[in-house]
Tab-separated table of C-alpha atoms in Angstrom:
chain	number	residue	atom	x	y	z
A	1	GLU	CA	-21.212	-3.515	4.664
A	2	ILE	CA	-18.321	-3.171	2.231
A	3	ILE	CA	-17.801	-6.025	-0.244
A	4	CYS	CA	-14.735	-5.491	-2.499
A	5	GLU	CA	-16.351	-7.107	-5.509
A	6	HIS	CA	-19.070	-4.250	-5.330
A	7	LEU	CA	-16.620	-1.414	-5.382
A	8	ASP	CA	-15.761	0.568	-8.528
A	9	GLN	CA	-12.232	1.553	-9.637
A	10	ASP	CA	-12.541	4.957	-7.833
A	11	THR	CA	-13.014	3.387	-4.395
A	12	CYS	CA	-11.356	0.048	-4.500
A	13	ALA	CA	-7.648	0.710	-3.865
A	14	TYR	CA	-6.850	1.090	-0.101
A	15	ALA	CA	-10.364	-0.121	0.840
A	16	VAL	CA	-10.991	-2.760	3.530
A	17	ALA	CA	-13.899	-5.063	3.333
A	18	SER	CA	-16.342	-5.760	6.223
A	19	THR	CA	-14.390	-9.003	6.726
A	20	GLY	CA	-11.202	-7.051	7.368
A	21	LYS	CA	-9.484	-8.184	4.193
A	22	ARG	CA	-7.949	-5.555	1.898
A	23	CYS	CA	-9.410	-4.849	-1.502
A	24	VAL	CA	-7.216	-4.922	-4.591
A	25	LEU	CA	-7.835	-3.231	-8.002
A	26	GLU	CA	-7.217	-5.466	-11.015
A	27	LYS	CA	-6.890	-4.507	-14.668
A	28	HIS	CA	-8.037	-6.912	-17.423
A	29	VAL	CA	-7.416	-6.300	-21.057
A	30	LYS	CA	-10.013	-7.717	-23.368
A	31	ARG	CA	-9.185	-9.208	-26.748
A	32	SER	CA	-10.506	-5.931	-28.285
A	33	GLY	CA	-7.723	-4.077	-26.337
A	34	GLU	CA	-10.294	-2.448	-24.058
A	35	GLU	CA	-9.248	-2.211	-20.410
A	36	GLU	CA	-11.675	-3.335	-17.711
A	37	TYR	CA	-11.199	-2.780	-13.971
A	38	THR	CA	-12.489	-5.022	-11.198
A	39	CYS	CA	-12.144	-4.977	-7.482
A	40	ARG	CA	-11.457	-8.183	-5.621
A	41	THR	CA	-10.906	-9.276	-2.054
A	42	SER	CA	-7.265	-10.137	-1.260
A	43	GLU	CA	-6.082	-12.547	1.448
A	44	ILE	CA	-4.276	-9.665	3.242
A	45	GLU	CA	-5.978	-8.617	6.496
A	46	ALA	CA	-5.857	-5.122	7.851
A	47	ASP	CA	-4.973	-4.671	11.547
A	48	LYS	CA	-8.116	-3.712	13.529
A	49	ILE	CA	-9.629	-2.000	10.466
A	50	ASN	CA	-12.677	-3.093	8.490
A	51	ASN	CA	-15.528	-1.669	6.608
A	52	TRP	CA	-13.310	1.217	5.299
A	53	ILE	CA	-13.065	3.119	2.066
A	54	GLU	CA	-10.067	5.371	2.070
A	55	THR	CA	-10.857	9.081	1.847
A	56	ASP	CA	-9.739	11.241	-1.081
A	57	GLN	CA	-7.994	13.413	1.529
A	58	CYS	CA	-5.760	10.549	2.682
A	59	VAL	CA	-5.037	9.382	-0.830
A	60	LYS	CA	-3.788	12.844	-1.684
A	61	SER	CA	-2.002	13.516	1.654
A	62	CYS	CA	-0.200	10.221	1.499
A	63	GLY	CA	0.903	10.590	-2.177
A	64	LEU	CA	-1.138	7.550	-3.299
A	65	ASP	CA	-2.917	6.723	-6.556
A	66	ARG	CA	-6.381	5.194	-6.607
A	67	LYS	CA	-5.503	3.435	-9.865
A	68	SER	CA	-2.620	1.502	-8.347
A	69	PHE	CA	-2.474	-2.209	-9.124
A	70	GLY	CA	-0.361	-3.333	-6.166
A	71	ILE	CA	2.190	-1.684	-4.020
A	72	SER	CA	5.889	-2.273	-3.601
A	73	SER	CA	8.297	-1.633	-0.814
A	74	ASP	CA	10.548	0.051	-3.479
A	75	SER	CA	8.308	3.141	-3.041
A	76	LEU	CA	9.756	3.517	0.452
A	77	LEU	CA	13.140	4.390	-1.042
A	78	GLU	CA	11.576	7.288	-2.995
A	79	SER	CA	12.126	10.425	-0.966
A	80	ARG	CA	9.110	12.272	-2.201
A	81	PHE	CA	6.738	9.379	-1.453
A	82	THR	CA	8.264	8.786	2.049
A	83	GLU	CA	8.006	12.534	2.701
A	84	MET	CA	4.289	12.403	2.036
A	85	LEU	CA	3.752	9.090	3.865
A	86	CYS	CA	5.535	10.435	6.966
A	87	SER	CA	3.877	13.858	6.873
A	88	PRO	CA	1.670	14.582	9.904
A	89	GLN	CA	-1.377	14.766	7.668
A	90	CYS	CA	-0.872	11.159	6.494
A	91	TYR	CA	1.007	9.561	9.398
A	92	ASN	CA	-1.346	10.895	12.101
A	93	GLY	CA	-4.579	11.107	10.034
A	94	CYS	CA	-4.662	8.005	7.841
A	95	PRO	CA	-4.402	4.866	10.042
A	96	ASN	CA	-5.473	2.470	7.206
A	97	VAL	CA	-2.657	3.676	4.959
A	98	ILE	CA	-0.030	3.651	7.732
A	99	ASP	CA	-1.093	0.102	8.731
A	100	LEU	CA	-0.603	-1.040	5.180
A	101	TYR	CA	2.839	0.524	4.787
A	102	PHE	CA	3.874	-0.386	8.282
A	103	ASN	CA	3.435	-4.063	7.391
A	104	LEU	CA	4.996	-3.650	3.985
A	105	ALA	CA	8.077	-2.039	5.599
A	106	ALA	CA	8.194	-4.757	8.194
A	107	GLY	CA	8.350	-7.267	5.379
A	108	GLU	CA	11.629	-5.660	4.451
A	109	GLY	CA	12.851	-5.570	8.049
A	110	ILE	CA	12.259	-1.817	8.324
A	111	PHE	CA	10.442	-0.176	11.322
A	112	LEU	CA	8.245	2.520	9.647
A	113	PRO	CA	8.454	4.970	12.520
A	114	LYS	CA	12.281	4.815	12.414
A	115	LEU	CA	12.152	5.368	8.638
A	116	CYS	CA	9.984	8.455	9.105
A	117	GLU	CA	12.332	9.694	11.724
A	118	ALA	CA	15.273	9.213	9.358
A	119	GLN	CA	13.250	10.843	6.519
A	120	LYS	CA	13.724	14.238	8.186
A	121	GLY	CA	17.319	13.970	6.891
A	122	ASN	CA	18.420	12.480	3.593
A	123	ILE	CA	16.345	9.386	2.843
A	124	ARG	CA	19.162	7.319	1.428
A	125	ARG	CA	21.418	8.207	4.325
A	126	GLY	CA	18.530	7.473	6.640
A	127	MET	CA	17.952	4.027	5.104
A	128	SER	CA	21.655	3.330	5.399
A	129	GLU	CA	21.558	4.245	9.072
A	130	ILE	CA	18.586	2.066	9.668
A	131	TRP	CA	20.139	-0.968	7.943
A	132	SER	CA	23.621	-0.487	9.662
A	133	SER	CA	22.103	0.121	13.100
A	134	GLY	CA	21.293	-3.555	13.519
A	135	MET	CA	17.843	-2.549	14.733
A	136	VAL	CA	16.169	-4.391	11.880
A	137	ALA	CA	16.147	-7.971	10.715
A	138	PRO	CA	17.280	-8.658	7.161
A	139	GLY	CA	14.346	-8.806	4.785
A	140	PRO	CA	13.972	-10.388	1.400
A	141	VAL	CA	16.565	-9.568	-1.297
A	142	GLY	CA	14.186	-7.975	-3.673
A	143	GLY	CA	11.268	-5.645	-3.065
A	144	VAL	CA	8.190	-7.033	-1.351
A	145	LYS	CA	5.152	-6.637	-3.473
A	146	PHE	CA	1.483	-6.902	-2.517
A	147	TRP	CA	-0.678	-8.003	-5.352
A	148	GLY	CA	-3.563	-9.695	-3.565
A	149	VAL	CA	-4.998	-12.140	-6.066
A	150	ALA	CA	-3.824	-13.285	-9.457
A	151	PRO	CA	-5.335	-11.564	-12.512
A	152	ALA	CA	-8.209	-13.350	-14.190
A	153	MET	CA	-7.822	-15.057	-17.522
A	154	ALA	CA	-8.937	-13.234	-20.711
A	155	PRO	CA	-12.436	-14.236	-21.788
A	156	TYR	CA	-12.635	-16.663	-24.742
């Protein structure tokens, strides 16, 4: 049984608790300046995935970082990241990661399979084609960010 609050900083990011809710890594800075990492349960539910710690292979194949403190849809505009996310190793072998980014892209009105198809060409041209095709609904003006829960207050 996976409980986010019991995970360390090397397994927290991209993990899914037994409840199906995603885990999120948080950084707290103590008054001494020392950094402390904690893992918390977010309110974001994974689709049909639970009790999951992402493999190091998927983290590497998908171009992810275990020390990430939230993800942004802005990363979908970075051609190197999208190339790794859309690679067969990631797209076909890492369903948890693809579920997360599929939903993040959808929040921007982007259909991830179409983005991956467009990625084979120039990413910016591909994004332009996706937006101008009328096949997506307009998303929020700024990037969508997933932060999970708010950071804790510093100890007194």
